[in-house]
Coordinates of C-alpha atoms in Angstrom, one line a residue:
X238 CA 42.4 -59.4 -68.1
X239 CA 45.5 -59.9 -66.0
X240 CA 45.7 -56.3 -65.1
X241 CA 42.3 -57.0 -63.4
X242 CA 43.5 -60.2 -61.9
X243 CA 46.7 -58.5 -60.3
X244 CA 44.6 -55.5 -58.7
X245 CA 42.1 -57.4 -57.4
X246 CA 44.2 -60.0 -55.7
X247 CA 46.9 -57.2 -54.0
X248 CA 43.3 -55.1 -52.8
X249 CA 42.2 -58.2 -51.2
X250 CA 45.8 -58.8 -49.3
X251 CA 46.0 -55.1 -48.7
X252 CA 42.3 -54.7 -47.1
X253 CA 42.9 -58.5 -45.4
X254 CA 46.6 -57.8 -43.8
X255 CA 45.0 -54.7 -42.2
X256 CA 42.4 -56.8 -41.1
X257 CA 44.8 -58.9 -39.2
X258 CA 46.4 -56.1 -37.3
X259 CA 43.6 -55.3 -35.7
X260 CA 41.2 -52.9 -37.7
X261 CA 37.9 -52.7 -36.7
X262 CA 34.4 -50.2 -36.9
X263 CA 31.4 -47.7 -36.0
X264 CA 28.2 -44.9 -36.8
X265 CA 24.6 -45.1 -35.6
X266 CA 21.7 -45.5 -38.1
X267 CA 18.2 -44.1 -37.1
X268 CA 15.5 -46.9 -36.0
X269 CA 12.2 -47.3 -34.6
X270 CA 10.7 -44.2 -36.1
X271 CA 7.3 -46.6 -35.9
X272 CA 7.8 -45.8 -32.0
X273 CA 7.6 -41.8 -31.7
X274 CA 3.6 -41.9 -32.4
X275 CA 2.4 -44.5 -30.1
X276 CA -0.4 -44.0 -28.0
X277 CA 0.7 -46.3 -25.4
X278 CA 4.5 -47.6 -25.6
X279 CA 6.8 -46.2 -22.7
X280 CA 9.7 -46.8 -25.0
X281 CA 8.4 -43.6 -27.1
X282 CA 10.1 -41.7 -24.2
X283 CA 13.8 -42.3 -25.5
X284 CA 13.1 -40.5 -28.6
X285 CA 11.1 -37.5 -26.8
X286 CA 12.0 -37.2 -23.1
X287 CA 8.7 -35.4 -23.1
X288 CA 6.5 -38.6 -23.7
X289 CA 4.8 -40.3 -21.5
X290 CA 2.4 -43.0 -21.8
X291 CA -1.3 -42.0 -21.5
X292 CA -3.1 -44.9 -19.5
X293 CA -0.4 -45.7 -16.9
X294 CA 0.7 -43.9 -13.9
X295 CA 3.8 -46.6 -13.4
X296 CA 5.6 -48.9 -15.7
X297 CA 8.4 -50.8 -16.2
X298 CA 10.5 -52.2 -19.3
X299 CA 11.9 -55.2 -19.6
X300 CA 15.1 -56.2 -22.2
X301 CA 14.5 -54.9 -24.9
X302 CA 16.6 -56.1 -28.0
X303 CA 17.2 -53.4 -31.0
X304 CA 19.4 -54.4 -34.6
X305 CA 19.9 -52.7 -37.3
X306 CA 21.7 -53.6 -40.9
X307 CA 22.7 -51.4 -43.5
X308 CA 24.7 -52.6 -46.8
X309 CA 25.7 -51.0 -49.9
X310 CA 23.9 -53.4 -52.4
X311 CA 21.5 -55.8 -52.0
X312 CA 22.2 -59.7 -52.6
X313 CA 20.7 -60.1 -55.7
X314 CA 22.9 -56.9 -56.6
X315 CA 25.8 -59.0 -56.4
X316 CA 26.1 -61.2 -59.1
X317 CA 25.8 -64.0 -57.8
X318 CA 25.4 -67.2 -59.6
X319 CA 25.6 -70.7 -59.2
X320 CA 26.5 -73.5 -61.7
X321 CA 25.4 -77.2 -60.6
X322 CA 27.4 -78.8 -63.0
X323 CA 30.5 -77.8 -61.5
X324 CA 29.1 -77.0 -58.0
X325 CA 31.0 -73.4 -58.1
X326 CA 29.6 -69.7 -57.3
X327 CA 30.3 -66.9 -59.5
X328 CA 30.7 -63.4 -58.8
X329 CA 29.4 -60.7 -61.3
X330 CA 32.1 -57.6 -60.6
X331 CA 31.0 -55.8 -63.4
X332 CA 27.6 -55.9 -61.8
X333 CA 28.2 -55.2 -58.8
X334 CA 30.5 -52.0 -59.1
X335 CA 27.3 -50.9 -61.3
X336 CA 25.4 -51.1 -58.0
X337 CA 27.6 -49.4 -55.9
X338 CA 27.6 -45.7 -54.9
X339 CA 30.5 -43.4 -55.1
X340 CA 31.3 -44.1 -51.2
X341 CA 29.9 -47.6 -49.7
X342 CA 29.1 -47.8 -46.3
X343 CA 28.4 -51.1 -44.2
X344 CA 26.7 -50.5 -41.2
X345 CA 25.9 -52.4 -37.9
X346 CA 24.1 -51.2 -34.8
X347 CA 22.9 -52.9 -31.6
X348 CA 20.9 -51.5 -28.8
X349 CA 19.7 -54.0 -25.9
X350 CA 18.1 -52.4 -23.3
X351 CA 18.5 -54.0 -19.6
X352 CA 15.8 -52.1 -17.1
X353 CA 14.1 -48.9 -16.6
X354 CA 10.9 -47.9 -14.7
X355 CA 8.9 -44.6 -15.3
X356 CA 6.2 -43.3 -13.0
X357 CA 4.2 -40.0 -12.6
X358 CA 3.8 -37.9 -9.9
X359 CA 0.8 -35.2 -10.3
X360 CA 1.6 -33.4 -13.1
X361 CA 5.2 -34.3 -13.5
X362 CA 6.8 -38.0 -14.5
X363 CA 10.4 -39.2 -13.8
X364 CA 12.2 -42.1 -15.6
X365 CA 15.2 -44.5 -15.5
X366 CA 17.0 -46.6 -18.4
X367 CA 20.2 -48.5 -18.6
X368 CA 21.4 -50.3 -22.0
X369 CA 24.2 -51.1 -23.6
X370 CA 24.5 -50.1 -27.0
X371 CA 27.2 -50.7 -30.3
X372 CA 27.9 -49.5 -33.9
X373 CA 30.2 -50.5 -36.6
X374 CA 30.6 -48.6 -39.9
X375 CA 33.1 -49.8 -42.3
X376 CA 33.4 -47.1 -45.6
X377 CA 34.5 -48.5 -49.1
X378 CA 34.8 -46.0 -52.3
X379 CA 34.0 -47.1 -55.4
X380 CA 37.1 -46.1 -57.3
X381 CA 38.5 -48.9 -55.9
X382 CA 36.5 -50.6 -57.6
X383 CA 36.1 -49.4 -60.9
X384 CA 40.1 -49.4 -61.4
X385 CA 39.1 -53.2 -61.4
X386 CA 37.6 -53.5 -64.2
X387 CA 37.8 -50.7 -66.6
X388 CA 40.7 -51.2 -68.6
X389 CA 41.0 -47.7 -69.6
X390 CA 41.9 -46.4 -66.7
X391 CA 45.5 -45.7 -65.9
X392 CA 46.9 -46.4 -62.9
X393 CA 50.7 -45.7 -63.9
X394 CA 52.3 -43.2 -61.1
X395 CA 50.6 -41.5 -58.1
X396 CA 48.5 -39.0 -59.9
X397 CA 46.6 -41.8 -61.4
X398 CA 46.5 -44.0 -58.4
X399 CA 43.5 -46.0 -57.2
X400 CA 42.0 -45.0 -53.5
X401 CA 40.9 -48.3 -51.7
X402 CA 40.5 -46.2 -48.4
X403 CA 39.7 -42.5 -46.9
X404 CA 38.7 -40.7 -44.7
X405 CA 36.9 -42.2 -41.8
X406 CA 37.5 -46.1 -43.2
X407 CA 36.4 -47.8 -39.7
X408 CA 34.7 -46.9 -36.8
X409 CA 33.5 -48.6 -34.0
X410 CA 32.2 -48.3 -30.4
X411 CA 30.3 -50.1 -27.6
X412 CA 29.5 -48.5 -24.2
X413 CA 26.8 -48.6 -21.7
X414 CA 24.3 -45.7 -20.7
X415 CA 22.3 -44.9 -17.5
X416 CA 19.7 -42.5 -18.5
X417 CA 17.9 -40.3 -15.8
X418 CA 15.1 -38.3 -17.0
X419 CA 11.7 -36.0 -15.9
X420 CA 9.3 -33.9 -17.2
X421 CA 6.2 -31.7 -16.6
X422 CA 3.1 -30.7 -17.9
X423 CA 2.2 -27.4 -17.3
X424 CA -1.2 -26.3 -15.8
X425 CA -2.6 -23.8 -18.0
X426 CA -1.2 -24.2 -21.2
X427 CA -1.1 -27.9 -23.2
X428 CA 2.4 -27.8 -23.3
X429 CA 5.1 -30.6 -21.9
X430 CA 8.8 -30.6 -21.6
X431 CA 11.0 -33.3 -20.5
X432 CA 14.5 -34.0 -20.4
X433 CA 17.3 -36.4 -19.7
X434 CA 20.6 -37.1 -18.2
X435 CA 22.8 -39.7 -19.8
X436 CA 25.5 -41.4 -17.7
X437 CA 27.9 -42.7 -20.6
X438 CA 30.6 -45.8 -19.6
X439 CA 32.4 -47.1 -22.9
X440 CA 34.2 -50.5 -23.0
X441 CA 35.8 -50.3 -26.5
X442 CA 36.8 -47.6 -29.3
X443 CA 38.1 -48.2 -32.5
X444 CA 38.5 -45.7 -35.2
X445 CA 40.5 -44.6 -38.2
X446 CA 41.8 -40.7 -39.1
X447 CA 43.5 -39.3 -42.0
X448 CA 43.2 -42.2 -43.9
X449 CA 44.6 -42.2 -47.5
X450 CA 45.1 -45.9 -48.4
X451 CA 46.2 -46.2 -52.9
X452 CA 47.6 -48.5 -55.5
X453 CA 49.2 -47.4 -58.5
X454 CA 51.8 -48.7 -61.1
X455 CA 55.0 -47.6 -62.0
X456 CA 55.2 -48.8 -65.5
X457 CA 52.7 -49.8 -68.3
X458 CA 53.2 -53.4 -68.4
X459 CA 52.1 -53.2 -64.5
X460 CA 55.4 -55.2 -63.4
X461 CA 55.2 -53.5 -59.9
X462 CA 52.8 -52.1 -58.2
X463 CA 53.1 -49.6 -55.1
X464 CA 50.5 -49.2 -52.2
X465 CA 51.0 -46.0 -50.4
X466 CA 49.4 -46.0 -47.1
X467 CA 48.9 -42.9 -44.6
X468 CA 46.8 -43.5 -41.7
X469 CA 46.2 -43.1 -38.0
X470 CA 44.2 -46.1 -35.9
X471 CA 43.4 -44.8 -32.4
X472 CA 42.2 -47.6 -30.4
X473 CA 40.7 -47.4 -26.5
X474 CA 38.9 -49.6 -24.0
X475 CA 39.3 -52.7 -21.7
X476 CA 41.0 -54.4 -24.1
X477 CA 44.8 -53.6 -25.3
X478 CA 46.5 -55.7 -28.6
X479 CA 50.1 -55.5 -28.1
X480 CA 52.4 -58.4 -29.3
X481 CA 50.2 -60.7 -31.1
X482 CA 47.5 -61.0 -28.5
X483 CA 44.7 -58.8 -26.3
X484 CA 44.9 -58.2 -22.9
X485 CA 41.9 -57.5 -21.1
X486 CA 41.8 -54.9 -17.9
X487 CA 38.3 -56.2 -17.2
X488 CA 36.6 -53.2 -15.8
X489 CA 35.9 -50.2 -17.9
X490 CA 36.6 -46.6 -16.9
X491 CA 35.6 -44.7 -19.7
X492 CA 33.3 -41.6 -18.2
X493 CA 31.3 -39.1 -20.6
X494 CA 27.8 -37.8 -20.9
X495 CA 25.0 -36.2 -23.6
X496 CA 21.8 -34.6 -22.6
X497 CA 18.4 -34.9 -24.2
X498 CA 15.5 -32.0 -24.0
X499 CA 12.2 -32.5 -25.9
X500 CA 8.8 -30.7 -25.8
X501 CA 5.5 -31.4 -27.0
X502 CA 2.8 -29.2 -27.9
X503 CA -1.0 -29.8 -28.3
X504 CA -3.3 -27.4 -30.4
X505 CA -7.1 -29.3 -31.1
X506 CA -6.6 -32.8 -32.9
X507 CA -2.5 -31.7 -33.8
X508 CA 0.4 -32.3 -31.2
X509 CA 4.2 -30.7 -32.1
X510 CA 6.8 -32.2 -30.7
X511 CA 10.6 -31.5 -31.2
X512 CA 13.9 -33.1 -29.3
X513 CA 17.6 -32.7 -29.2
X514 CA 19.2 -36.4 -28.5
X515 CA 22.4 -36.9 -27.0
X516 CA 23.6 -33.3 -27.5
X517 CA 27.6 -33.3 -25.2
X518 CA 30.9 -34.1 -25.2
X519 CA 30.5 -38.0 -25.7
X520 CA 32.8 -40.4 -24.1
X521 CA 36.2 -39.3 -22.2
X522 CA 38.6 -42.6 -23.3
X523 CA 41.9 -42.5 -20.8
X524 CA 41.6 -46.5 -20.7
X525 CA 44.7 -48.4 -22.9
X526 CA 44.4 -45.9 -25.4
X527 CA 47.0 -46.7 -28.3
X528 CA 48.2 -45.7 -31.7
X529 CA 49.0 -47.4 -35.0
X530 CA 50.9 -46.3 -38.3
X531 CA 52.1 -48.1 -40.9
X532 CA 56.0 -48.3 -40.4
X533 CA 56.8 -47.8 -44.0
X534 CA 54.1 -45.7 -46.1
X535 CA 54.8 -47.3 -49.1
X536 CA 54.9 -51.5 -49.9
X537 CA 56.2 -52.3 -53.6
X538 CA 55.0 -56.0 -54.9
X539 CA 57.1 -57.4 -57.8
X540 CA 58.0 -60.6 -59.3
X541 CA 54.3 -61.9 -58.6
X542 CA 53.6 -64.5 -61.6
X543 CA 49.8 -64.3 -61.6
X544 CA 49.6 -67.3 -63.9
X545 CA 50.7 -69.2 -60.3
X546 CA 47.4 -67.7 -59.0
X547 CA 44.7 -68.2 -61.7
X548 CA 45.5 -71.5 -63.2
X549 CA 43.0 -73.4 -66.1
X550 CA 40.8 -70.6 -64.9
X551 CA 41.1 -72.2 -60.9
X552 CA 42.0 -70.2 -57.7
X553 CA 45.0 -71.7 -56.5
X554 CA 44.6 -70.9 -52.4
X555 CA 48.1 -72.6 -51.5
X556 CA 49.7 -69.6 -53.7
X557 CA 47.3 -67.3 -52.5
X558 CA 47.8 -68.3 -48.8
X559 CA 51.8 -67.9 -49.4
X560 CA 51.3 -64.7 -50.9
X561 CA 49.3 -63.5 -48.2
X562 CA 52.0 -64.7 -45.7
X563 CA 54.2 -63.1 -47.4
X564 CA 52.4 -59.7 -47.4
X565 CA 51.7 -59.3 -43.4
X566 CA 55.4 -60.0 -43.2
X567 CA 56.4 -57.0 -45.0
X568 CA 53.5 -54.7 -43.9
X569 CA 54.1 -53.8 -40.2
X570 CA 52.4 -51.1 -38.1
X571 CA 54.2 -49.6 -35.6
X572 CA 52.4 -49.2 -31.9
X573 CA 52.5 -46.1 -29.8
X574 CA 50.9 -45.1 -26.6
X575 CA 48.1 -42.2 -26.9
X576 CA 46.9 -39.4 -24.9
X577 CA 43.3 -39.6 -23.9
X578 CA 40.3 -38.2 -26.2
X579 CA 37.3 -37.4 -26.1
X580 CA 34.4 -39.5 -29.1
X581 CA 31.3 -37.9 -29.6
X582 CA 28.2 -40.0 -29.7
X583 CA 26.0 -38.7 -32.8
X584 CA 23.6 -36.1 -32.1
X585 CA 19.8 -36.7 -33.6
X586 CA 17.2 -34.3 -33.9
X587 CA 13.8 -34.5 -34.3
X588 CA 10.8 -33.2 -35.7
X589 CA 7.0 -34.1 -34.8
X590 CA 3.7 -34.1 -35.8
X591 CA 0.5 -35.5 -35.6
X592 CA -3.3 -35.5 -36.1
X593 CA -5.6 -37.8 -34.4
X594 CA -8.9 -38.6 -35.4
X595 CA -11.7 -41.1 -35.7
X596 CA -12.7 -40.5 -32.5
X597 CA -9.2 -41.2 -31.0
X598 CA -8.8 -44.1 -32.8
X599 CA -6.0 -43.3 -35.4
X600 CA -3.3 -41.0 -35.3
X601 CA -1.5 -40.0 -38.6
X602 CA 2.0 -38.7 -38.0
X603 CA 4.8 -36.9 -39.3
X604 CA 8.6 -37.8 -38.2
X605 CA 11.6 -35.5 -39.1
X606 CA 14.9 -37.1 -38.0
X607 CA 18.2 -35.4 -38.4
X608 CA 22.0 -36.9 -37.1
X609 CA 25.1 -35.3 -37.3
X610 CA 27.5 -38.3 -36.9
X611 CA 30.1 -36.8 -34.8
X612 CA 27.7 -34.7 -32.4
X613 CA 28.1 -30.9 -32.5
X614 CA 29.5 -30.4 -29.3
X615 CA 33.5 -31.5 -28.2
X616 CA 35.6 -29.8 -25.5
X617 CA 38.4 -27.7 -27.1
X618 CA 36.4 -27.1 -30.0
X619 CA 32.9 -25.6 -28.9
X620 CA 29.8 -26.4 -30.9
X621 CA 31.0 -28.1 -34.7
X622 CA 28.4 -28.7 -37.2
X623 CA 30.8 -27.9 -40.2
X624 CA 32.7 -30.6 -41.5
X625 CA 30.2 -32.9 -40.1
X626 CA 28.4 -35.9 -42.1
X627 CA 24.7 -35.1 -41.9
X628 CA 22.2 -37.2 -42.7
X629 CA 17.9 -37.4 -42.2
X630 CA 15.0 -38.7 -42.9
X631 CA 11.6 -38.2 -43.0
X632 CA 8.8 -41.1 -41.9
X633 CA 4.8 -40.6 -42.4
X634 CA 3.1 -43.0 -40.6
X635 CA -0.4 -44.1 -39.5
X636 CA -1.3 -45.9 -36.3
X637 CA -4.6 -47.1 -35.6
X638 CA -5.8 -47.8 -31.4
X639 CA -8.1 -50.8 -31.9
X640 CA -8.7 -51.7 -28.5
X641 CA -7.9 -51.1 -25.0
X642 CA -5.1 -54.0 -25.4
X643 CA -4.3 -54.1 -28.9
X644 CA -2.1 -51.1 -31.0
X645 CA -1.1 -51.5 -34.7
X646 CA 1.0 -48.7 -36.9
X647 CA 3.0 -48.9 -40.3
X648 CA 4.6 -46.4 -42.3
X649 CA 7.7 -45.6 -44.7
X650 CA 10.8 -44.1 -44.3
X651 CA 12.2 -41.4 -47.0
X652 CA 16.1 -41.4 -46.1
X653 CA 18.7 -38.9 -47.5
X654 CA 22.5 -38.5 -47.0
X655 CA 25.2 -36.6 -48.8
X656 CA 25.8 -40.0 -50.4
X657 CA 22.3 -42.0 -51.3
X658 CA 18.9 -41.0 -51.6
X659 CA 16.3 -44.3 -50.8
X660 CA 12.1 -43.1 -50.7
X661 CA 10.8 -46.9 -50.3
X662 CA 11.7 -48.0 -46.6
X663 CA 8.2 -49.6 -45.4
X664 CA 7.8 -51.1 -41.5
X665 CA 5.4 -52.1 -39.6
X666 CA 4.4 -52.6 -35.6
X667 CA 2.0 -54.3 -33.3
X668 CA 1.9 -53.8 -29.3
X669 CA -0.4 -55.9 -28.0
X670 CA -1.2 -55.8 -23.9
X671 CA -3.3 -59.2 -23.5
X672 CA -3.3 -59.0 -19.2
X673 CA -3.5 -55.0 -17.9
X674 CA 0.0 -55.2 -16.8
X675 CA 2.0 -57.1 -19.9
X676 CA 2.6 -55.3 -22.7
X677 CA 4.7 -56.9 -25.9
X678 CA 5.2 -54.9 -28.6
X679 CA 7.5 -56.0 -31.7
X680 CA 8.3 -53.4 -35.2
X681 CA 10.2 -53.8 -38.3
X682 CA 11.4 -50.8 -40.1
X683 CA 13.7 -49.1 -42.5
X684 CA 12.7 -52.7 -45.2
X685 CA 14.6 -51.1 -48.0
X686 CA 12.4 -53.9 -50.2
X687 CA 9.5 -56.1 -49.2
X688 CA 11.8 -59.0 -50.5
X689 CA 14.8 -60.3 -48.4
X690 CA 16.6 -60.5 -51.4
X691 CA 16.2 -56.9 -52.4
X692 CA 17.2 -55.5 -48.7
X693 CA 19.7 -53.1 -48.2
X694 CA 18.2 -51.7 -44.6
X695 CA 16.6 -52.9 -42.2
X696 CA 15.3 -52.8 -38.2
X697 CA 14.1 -55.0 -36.1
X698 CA 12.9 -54.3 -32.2
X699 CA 11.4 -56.8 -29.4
X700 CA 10.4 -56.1 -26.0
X701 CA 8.3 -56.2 -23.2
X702 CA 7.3 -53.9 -20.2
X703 CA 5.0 -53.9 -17.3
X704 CA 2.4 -51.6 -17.0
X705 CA 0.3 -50.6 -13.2
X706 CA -2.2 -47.6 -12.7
X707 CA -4.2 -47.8 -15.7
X708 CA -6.3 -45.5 -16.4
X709 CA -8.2 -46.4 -18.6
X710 CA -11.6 -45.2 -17.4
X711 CA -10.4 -42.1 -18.6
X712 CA -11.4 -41.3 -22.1
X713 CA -8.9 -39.8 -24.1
X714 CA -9.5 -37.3 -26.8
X715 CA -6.2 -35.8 -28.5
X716 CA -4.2 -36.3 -25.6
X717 CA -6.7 -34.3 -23.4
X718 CA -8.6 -36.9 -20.5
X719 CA -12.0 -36.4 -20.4
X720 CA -14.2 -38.0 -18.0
X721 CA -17.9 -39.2 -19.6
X722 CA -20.5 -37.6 -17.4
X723 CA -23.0 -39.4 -15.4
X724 CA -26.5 -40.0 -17.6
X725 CA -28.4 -36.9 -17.0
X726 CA -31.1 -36.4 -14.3
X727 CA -34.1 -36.3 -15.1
X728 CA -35.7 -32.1 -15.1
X729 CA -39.1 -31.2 -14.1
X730 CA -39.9 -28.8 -17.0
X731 CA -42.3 -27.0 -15.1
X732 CA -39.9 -26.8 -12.1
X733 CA -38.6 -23.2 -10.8
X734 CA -35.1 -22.3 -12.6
X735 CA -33.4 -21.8 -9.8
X736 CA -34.3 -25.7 -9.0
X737 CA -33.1 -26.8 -12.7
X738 CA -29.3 -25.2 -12.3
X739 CA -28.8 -27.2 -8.9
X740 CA -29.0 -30.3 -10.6
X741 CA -27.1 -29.0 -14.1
X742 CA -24.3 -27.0 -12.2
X743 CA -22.4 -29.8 -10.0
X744 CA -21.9 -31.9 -13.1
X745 CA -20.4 -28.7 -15.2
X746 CA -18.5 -28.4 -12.5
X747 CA -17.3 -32.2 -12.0
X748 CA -16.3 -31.8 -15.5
X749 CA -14.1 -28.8 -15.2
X750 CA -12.4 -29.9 -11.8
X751 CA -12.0 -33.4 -13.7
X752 CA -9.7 -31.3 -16.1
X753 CA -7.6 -29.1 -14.1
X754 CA -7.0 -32.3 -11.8
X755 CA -3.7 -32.9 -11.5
X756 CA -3.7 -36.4 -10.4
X757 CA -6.3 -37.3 -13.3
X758 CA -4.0 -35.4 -16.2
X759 CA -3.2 -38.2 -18.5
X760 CA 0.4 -38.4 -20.3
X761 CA 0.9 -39.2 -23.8
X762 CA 2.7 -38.6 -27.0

């Protein structure tokens, strides 16, 4: 029981001390998979820049506010219980490590969209977007963990050593994007392409390379332990830490950019779609970009009497403050100026399909979603898809077109990564349009559980936009406008032929003209 004791107290110093020299994170999640098969919601254009809504010739979006959550376990995964009698919370390690996966990743991502308009010209559209967008990732193994509480384990010398952090141990970024964007719909065969350019600004950069972070013993009795750390934080942005405090430049100067190219293609009831998102180079950082290393790459604790520490079964925090105190004293990092880099921004792909049906009234769809979470392309190293953390998922969803103002959809989410398989993430969405030109749509999605409690994932998106042209005398069957013809005239039977085709042949040919019309082509996903 003391071994237990010892390790978890010097982890929590360790990962805490870091924490106080500046350590912070980042990786974006998928969300708003609900979107890619709307009928009518502009915003289905950032995930396709071949999409288009179908009943508007302009719009324009209004903030739109997008967050996303991801933890390794779920709260009632952590043990936690609470005794009334003596008004104290208990945590449940032994449960909680039995939760955990062999590498533990807390996520956070936020997306808030300022502006944008889009508006169609004849058979092509243009669009603008500007946002500001940030993710966190913060990556814990479980080993650390486990050497916790199995008592089996030996942690004496290196070989045996514990790893409390690898790899990429925490990310973050934040930056703002201008998005400029078109497409066309070709004339003669049902097929759209679009495309955008994004105009990438970042503010802030923090992330973690090389890192090999572990604890081990040197004797049986565990009288000392050793932490041998070897890492490299690179850090970049308006904001600088250097002795003890930031300093802010105010302005950012980050440049970079990614390119997005989608097509959609429509064959009777089905349309195929496919896109490439934020395929480039990423973000060029030359602002206050700086370096960290540990300035010793081992720290030895000894002398610590836990019994100072756990006393009549109590947490005593004056020792535990001292011997934190103690700790960032002796661990130091040492600060170097860096050279400029470049940070890719992860690269999705995705996959569509869909069938719609009940006379245009519900769509059932079909969502493949790839990332690679460092991009595949980066100057100096041409296209990289090696090496590369991969993950997708596949959504199956059904949306259902009510009314003219009124657009509901739910689905699930089947998510896979090198590192966790999850086939229960449900969500569902509502856009309503209650005056022709306010639309307010909301969506949760990725609901790892139907219960709070039981959540690992989720998404949540609000928004509004503004809608002008409609259309919507224009029926719409898979996609393709069709204009209802005018109640037939009335045909003397025993009139000449000739005189029976001049009243049959203008409206065939209103029909087709209706068609190949440029300016009556409708947009859609």
């Amino acid at each position: 029981m003391k071994k237990i004791y010892y390790l978890t107290v010097v982890c929590a110093f360790l990962l805490s001390a870091m924490s106080a020299n500046n350590v912070y994170a980042q990786h974006e999640l998928p969300s708003n998979e609900l979107m890619y098969h709307s009928f009518r919601l502009p915003q289905s254009n950032l995930f396709n820049p071949a999409f288009f809504p179908r009943n508007n010739q302009v719009y324009v979006s209004l903030p739109r506010f997008n967050v996303s959550f991801g933890f390794p376990v779920t709260y009632n995964e952590v043990g936690l219980t609470y005794d009334a009698q003596r008004d104290k919370t208990t945590l449940d390690i032994f449960q909680l490590i039995d939760k955990m996966s062999d590498n533990n990743h807390l996520n956070f991502d936020m997306e808030l969209d300022l502006i944008g308009f889009g508006f169609r010209v004849k058979r092509a559209f243009f669009t603008f977007g500007s946002s500001i967008v940030f993710n966190a990732n913060i990556t814990l193994p479980k080993d650390a963990f486990d050497a916790l509480t199995d008592n089996t384990k030996s942690l004496i010398g290196r070989d045996n050593a514990m790893i409390l952090a690898s790899d990429d141990f925490i990310t973050a970024s934040g930056y703002a994007r201008i998005s400029l964007g078109g497409g066309y719909e070709f004339e003669n065969i049902p097929l759209t392409v679009g495309g955008h350019i994004n105009i990438l600004n970042g503010f802030a950069n923090v992330n973690t390379h090389k890192t090999d972070i572990r604890l081990y013993a040197t004797d049986e009795y565990y009288t000392a332990l050793v932490a041998s750390m070897d890492y490299r934080i690179q850090s970049a942005g308006i904001a600088s830490y250097k002795k003890d405090k930031f300093n802010f430049d105010g302005t950012p100067s980050n440049y970079g950019f990614t390119f997005d190219l989608g097509a959609r293609y429509i064959y009777d009831h089905f349309i195929f779609s496919a896109a490439l998102i934020d395929v480039g180079p990423g973000i060029h950082w030359t602002q206050n970009v700086n370096t960290y290393r540990p300035k010793s790459n081992t720290i030895t604790f000894e002398g610590v009497d836990i019994t100072s520490l756990i006393s009549g079964g109590e947490f005593d925090s004056t020792f535990a403050q001292s011997f934190r105190d103690s700790l960032t004293n002796t661990y130091e990092m040492v600060e170097n100026e860096g050279s400029d880099f470049w940070y890719a921004v992860p690269t999705k792909i995705k996959l569509g399909a869909s069938y719609t049906f009940a006379n245009d009234m519900l769509r059932a769809g079909f969502l493949f979603h790839g990332q690679w979470d460092k991009g595949i392309l980066c100057p100096g190293n041409g296209f990289r898809i090696p090496n590369n953390r991969f993950r997708f998922n596949t959504t199956l969803s059904l949306t259902a077109n009510l009314k003219d103002w009124i657009e509901v959809m739910a689905g699930n989410s089947l998510v896979f990564d090198s590192h966790n398989t999850d086939l229960f993430n449900p969500g569902a969405g509502i856009i309503i349009t209650p005056f022709k030109a306010l639309q307010i749509y909301t969506m949760v999605d990725y609901l790892s559980s139907m219960y709070i409690v039981d959540c690992k994932n989720f998404n949540v998106s609000l928004g509004f936009n503004l809608l002008f042209g409609n259309s919507s005398k224009h029926k719409v069957v898979n996609d393709m406008p069709v204009v209802s013809l005018p109640e037939a005239a009335s045909v003397d039977r025993d009139a000449p032929e000739d005189q029976e085709k001049s009243v049959e042949e203008p409206a065939e040919k209103s029909v087709q003209e209706q068609m190949n019309n440029p300016s009556g082509n409708l947009f859609s996903n």
